[in-house]
Coordinates of N, CA and C in Angstrom, one line a residue:
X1 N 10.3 14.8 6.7 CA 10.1 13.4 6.3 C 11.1 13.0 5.2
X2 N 11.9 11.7 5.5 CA 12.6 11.2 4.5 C 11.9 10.3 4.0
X3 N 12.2 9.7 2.2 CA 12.1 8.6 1.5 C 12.9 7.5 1.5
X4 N 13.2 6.5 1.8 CA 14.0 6.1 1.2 C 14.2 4.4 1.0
X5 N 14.9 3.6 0.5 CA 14.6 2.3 0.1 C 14.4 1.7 1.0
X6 N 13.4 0.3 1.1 CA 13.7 -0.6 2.2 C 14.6 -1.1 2.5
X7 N 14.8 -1.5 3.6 CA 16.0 -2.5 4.6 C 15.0 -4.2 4.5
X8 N 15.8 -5.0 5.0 CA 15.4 -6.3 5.9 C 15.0 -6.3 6.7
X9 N 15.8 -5.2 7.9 CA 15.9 -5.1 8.9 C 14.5 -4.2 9.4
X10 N 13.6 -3.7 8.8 CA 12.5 -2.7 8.3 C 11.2 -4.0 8.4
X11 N 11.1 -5.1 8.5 CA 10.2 -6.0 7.7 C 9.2 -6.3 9.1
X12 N 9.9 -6.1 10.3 CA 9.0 -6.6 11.1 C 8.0 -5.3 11.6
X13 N 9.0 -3.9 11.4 CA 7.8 -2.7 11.9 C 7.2 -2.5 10.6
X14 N 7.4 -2.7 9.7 CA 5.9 -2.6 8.2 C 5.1 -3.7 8.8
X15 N 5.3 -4.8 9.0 CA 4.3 -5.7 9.4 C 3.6 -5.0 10.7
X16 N 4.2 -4.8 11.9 CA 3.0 -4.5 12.6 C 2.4 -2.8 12.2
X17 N 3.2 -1.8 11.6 CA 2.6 -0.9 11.0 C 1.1 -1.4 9.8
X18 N 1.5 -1.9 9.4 CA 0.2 -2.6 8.5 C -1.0 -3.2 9.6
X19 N -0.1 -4.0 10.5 CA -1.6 -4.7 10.9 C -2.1 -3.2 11.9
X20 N -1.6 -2.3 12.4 CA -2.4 -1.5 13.1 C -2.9 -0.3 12.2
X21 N -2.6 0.2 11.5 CA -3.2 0.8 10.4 C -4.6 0.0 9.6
X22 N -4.5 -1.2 9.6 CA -5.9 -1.9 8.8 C -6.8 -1.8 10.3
X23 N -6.4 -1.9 11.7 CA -7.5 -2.6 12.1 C -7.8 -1.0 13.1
X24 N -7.0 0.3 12.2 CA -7.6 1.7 13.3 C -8.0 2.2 12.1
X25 N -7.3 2.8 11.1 CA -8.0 3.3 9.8 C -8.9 2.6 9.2
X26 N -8.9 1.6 8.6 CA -9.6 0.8 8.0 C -11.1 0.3 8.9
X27 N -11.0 0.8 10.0 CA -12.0 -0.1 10.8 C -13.6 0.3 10.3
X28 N -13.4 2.2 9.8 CA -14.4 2.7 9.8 C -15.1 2.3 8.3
X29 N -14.7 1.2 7.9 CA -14.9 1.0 6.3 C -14.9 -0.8 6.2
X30 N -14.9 -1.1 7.6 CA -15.2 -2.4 7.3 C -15.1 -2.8 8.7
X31 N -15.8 -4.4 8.3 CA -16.2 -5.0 9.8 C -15.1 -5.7 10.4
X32 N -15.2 -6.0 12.1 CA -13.9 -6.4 12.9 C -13.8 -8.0 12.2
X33 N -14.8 -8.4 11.7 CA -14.3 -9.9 11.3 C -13.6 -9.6 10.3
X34 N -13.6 -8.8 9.0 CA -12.9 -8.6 7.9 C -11.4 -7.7 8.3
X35 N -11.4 -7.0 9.4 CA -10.0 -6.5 9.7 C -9.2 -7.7 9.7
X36 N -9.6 -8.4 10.9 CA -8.6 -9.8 11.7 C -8.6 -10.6 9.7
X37 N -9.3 -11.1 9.2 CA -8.8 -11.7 8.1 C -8.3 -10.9 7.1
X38 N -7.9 -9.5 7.2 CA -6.9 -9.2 6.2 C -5.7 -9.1 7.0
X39 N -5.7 -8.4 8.7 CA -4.8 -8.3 8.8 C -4.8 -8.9 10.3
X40 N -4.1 -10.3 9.9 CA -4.4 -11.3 11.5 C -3.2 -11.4 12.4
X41 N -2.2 -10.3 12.4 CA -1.2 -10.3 13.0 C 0.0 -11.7 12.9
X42 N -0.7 -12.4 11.9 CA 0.5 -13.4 11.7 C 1.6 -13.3 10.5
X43 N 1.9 -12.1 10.3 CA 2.4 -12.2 8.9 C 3.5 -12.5 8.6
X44 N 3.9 -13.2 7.6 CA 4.9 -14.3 7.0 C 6.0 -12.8 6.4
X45 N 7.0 -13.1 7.9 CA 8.1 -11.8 7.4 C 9.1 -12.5 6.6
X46 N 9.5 -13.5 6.3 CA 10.3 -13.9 5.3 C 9.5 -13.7 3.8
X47 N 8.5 -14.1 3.8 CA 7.7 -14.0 2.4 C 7.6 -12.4 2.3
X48 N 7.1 -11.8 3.0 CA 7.3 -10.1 3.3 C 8.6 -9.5 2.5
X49 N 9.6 -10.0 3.2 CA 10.5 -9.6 2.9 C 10.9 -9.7 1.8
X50 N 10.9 -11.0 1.3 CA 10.9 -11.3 -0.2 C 10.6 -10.4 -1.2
X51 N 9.3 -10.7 -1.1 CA 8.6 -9.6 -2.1 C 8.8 -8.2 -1.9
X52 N 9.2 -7.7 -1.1 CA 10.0 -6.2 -1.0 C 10.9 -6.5 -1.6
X53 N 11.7 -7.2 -1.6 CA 13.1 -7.0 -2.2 C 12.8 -7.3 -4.0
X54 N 11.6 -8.0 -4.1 CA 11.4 -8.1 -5.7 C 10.7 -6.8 -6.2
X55 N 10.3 -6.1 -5.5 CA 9.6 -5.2 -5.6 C 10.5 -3.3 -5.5
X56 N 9.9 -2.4 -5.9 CA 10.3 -1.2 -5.5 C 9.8 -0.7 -4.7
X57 N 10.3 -1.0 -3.3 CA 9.9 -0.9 -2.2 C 10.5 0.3 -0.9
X58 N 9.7 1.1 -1.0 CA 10.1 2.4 -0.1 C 9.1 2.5 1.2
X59 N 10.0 3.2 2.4 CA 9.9 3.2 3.6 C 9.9 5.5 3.7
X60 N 9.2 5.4 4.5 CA 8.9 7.1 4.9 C 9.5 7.0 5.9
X61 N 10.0 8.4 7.2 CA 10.5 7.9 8.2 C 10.3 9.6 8.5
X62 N 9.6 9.3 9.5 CA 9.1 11.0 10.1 C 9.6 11.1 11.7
X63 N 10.1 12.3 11.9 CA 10.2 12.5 13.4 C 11.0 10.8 14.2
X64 N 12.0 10.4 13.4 CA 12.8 9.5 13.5 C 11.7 8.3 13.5
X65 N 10.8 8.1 13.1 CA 10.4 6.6 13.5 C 9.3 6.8 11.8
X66 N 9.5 5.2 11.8 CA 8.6 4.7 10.2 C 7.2 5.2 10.0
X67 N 7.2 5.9 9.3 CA 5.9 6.6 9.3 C 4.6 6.0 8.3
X68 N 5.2 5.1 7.3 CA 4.9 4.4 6.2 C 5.5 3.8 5.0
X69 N 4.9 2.9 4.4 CA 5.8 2.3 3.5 C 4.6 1.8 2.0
X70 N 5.8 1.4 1.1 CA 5.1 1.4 -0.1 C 5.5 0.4 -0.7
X71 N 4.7 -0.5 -1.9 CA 6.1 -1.0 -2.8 C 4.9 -1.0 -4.4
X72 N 6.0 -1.5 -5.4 CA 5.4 -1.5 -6.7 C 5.8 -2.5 -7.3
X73 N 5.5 -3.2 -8.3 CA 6.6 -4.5 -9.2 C 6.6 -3.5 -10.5
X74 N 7.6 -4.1 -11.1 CA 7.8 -3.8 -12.2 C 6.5 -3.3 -13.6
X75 N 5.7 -4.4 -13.1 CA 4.9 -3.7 -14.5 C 4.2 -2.6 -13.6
X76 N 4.5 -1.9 -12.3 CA 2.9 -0.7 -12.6 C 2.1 -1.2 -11.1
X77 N 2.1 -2.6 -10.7 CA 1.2 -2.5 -10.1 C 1.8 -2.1 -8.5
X78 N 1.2 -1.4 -7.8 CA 1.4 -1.0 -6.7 C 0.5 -2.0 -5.4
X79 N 1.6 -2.7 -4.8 CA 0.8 -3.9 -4.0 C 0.4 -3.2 -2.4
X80 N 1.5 -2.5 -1.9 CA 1.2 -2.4 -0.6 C 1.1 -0.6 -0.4
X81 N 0.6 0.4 0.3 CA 0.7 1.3 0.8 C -0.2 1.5 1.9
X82 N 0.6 1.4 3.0 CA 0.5 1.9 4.2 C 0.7 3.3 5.2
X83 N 0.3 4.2 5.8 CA 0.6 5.6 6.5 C 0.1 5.0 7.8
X84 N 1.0 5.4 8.9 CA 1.1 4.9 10.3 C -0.3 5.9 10.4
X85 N -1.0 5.2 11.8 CA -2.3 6.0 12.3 C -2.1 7.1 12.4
X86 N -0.8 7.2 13.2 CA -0.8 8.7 14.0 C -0.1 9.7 12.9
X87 N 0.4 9.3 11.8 CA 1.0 9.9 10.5 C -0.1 10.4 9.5
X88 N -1.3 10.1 9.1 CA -2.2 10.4 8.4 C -2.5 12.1 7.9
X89 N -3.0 12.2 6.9 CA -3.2 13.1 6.2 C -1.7 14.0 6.5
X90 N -0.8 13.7 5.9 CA 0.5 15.4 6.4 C 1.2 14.7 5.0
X91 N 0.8 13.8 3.9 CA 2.0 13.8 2.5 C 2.3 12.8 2.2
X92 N 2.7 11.3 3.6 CA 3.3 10.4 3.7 C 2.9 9.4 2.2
X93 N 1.9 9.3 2.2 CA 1.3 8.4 1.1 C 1.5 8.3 -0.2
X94 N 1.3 10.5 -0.4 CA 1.4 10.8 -1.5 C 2.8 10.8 -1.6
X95 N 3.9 11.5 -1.0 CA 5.4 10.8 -1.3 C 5.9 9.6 -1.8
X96 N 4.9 8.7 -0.8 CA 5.2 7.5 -1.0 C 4.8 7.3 -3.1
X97 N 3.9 7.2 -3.0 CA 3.4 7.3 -4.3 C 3.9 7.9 -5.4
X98 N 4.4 9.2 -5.2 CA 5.6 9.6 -6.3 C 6.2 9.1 -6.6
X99 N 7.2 9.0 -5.5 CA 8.6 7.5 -5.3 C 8.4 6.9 -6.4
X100 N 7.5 6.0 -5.7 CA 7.3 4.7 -6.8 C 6.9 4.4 -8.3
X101 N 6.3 6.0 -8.4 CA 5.4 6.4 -9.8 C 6.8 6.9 -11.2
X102 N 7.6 7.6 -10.1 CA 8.6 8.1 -10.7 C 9.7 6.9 -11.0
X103 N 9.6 5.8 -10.4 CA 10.9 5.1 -10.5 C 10.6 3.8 -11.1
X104 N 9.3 3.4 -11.2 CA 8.6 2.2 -11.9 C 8.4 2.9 -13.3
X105 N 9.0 2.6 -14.3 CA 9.2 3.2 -16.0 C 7.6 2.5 -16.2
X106 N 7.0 3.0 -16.9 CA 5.7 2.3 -17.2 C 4.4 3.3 -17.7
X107 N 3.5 3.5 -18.8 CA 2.8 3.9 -19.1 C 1.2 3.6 -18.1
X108 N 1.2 2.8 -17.3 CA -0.3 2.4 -16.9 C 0.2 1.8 -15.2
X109 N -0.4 2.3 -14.1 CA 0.0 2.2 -12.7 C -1.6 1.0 -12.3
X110 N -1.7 0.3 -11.8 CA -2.8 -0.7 -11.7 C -2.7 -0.8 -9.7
X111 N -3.6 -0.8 -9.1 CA -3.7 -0.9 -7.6 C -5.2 -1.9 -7.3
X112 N -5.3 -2.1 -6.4 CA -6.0 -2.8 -5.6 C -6.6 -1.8 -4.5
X113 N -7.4 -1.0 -4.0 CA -7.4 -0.3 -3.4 C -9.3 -0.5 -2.5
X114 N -8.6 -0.3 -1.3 CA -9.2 -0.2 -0.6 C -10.4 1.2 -0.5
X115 N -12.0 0.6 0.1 CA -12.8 1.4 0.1 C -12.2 2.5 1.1
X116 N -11.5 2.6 1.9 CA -10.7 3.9 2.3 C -9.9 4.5 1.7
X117 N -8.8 3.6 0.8 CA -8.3 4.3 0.0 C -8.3 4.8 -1.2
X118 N -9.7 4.4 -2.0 CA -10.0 5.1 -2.6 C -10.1 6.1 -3.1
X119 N -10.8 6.9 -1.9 CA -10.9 8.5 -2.9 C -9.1 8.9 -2.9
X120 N -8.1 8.7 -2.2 CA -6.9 9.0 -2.3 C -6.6 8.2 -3.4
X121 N -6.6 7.1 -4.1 CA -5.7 7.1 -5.2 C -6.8 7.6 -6.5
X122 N -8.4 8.2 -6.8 CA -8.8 9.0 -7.2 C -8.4 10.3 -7.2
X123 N -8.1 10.7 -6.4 CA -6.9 12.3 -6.1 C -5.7 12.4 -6.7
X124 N -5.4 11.1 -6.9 CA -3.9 10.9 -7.7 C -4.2 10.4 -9.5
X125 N -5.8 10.3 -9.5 CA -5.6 10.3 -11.8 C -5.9 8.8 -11.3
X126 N -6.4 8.4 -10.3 CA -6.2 6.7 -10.5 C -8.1 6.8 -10.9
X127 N -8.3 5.6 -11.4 CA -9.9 5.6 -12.5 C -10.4 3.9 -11.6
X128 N -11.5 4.3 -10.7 CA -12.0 2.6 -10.5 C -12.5 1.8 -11.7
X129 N -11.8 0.8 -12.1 CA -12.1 0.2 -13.2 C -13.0 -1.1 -13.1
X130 N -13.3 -1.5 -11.7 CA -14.1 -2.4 -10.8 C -14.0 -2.5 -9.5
X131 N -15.3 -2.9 -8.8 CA -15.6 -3.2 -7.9 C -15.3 -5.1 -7.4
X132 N -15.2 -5.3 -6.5 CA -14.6 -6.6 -6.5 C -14.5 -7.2 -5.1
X133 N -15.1 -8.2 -4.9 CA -14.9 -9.2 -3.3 C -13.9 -9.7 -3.6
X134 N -12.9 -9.6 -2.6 CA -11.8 -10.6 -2.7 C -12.1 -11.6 -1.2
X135 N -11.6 -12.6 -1.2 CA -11.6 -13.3 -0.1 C -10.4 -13.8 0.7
X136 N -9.8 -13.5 2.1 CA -9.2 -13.0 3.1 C -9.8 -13.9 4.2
X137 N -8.7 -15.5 4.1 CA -9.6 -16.8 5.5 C -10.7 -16.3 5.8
X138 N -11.4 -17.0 4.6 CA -13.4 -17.3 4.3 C -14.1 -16.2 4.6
X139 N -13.3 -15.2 4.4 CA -14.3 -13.4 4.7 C -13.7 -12.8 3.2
X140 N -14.8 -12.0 2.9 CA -14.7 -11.3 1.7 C -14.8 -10.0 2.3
X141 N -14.1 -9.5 1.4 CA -13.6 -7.8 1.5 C -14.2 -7.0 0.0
X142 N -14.2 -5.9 0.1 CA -14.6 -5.0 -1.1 C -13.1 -4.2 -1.3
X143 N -13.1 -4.2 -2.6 CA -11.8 -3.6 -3.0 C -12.0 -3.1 -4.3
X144 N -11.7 -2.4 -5.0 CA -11.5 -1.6 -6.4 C -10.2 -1.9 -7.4
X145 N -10.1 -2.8 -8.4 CA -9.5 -1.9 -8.8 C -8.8 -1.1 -9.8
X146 N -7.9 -0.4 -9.5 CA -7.9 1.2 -10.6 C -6.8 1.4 -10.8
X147 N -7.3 1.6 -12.3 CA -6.4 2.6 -12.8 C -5.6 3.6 -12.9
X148 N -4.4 4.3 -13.6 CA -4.1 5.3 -13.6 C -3.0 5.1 -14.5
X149 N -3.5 6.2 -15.8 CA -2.4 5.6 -17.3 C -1.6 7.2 -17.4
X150 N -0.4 6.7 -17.4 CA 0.4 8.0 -17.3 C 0.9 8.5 -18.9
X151 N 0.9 9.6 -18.6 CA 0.8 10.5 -19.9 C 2.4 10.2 -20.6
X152 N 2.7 9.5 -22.3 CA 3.8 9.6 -22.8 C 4.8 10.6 -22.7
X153 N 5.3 10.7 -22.1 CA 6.7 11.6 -22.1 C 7.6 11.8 -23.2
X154 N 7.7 13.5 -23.4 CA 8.1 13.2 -24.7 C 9.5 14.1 -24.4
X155 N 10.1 13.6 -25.7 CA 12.0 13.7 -25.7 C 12.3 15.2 -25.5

């Protein structure tokens, strides 16, 4: 497995990797109405792209094809992480996650994290700091979220 930065050219397989990853992993942790309204297969790849490019935005790539992708902004907060279905449990995530952890300078990492993804960013020092409905066209979702304050590094 390689790391390495996003492309442009990358924006339309993270979009349908995202929408199939929410509506096969995520399904077991939420209902088909709340899949379609987080992930309704319409996604705005210019706005997509955008915010990867403002973002620290990394792509995995296993056995030649995208295996998952990640991004972070600058203060810490970590917006997107995705692992393709058939990629699951072999590292992708947690790579992904180093990447970002190592390369975003910042004492305190903040996520949004999904009742699936949970106990994985709990495995990683991340702390649920709340529970929370967000709403996703007139459907509410459950989401967390958490912490994880990284230890001063010293000279």
């Amino acid at each position: 497995m390689k790391i390495r930065e996003y492309k442009s050219e990358d924006c339309r397989a993270l979009a349908e990797l995202f929408y199939e990853t929410v509506h096969t992993v995520n399904a077991k942790d939420y209902t088909e109405e709340q899949l379609d309204a987080w992930a309704s297969g319409d996604t705005d790849l210019e706005k997509w792209d955008s915010s990867f490019h403002k973002h620290h935005s990394f792509v995995a790539v296993a056995d030649g094809q995208i295996a998952g992708f990640g991004d972070m902004d600058d203060t810490g907060y970590l917006d997107r992480l995705y692992v393709h279905k058939d990629f699951q449990h072999r590292g992708i995530a947690t790579a992904l996650c180093d990447k970002m952890e190592e390369t975003v300078r910042t004492l305190r990492f903040t996520t949004h994290a999904s009742i699936t993804a949970k106990p994985f960013f709990e495995g990683r020092g991340y702390q649920a700091v709340k529970q929370q409905q967000v709403e996703r066209k007139g459907v509410l979702l459950t989401n967390y979220v958490m912490i994880k304050e990284k230890e001063e590094e010293s000279c």
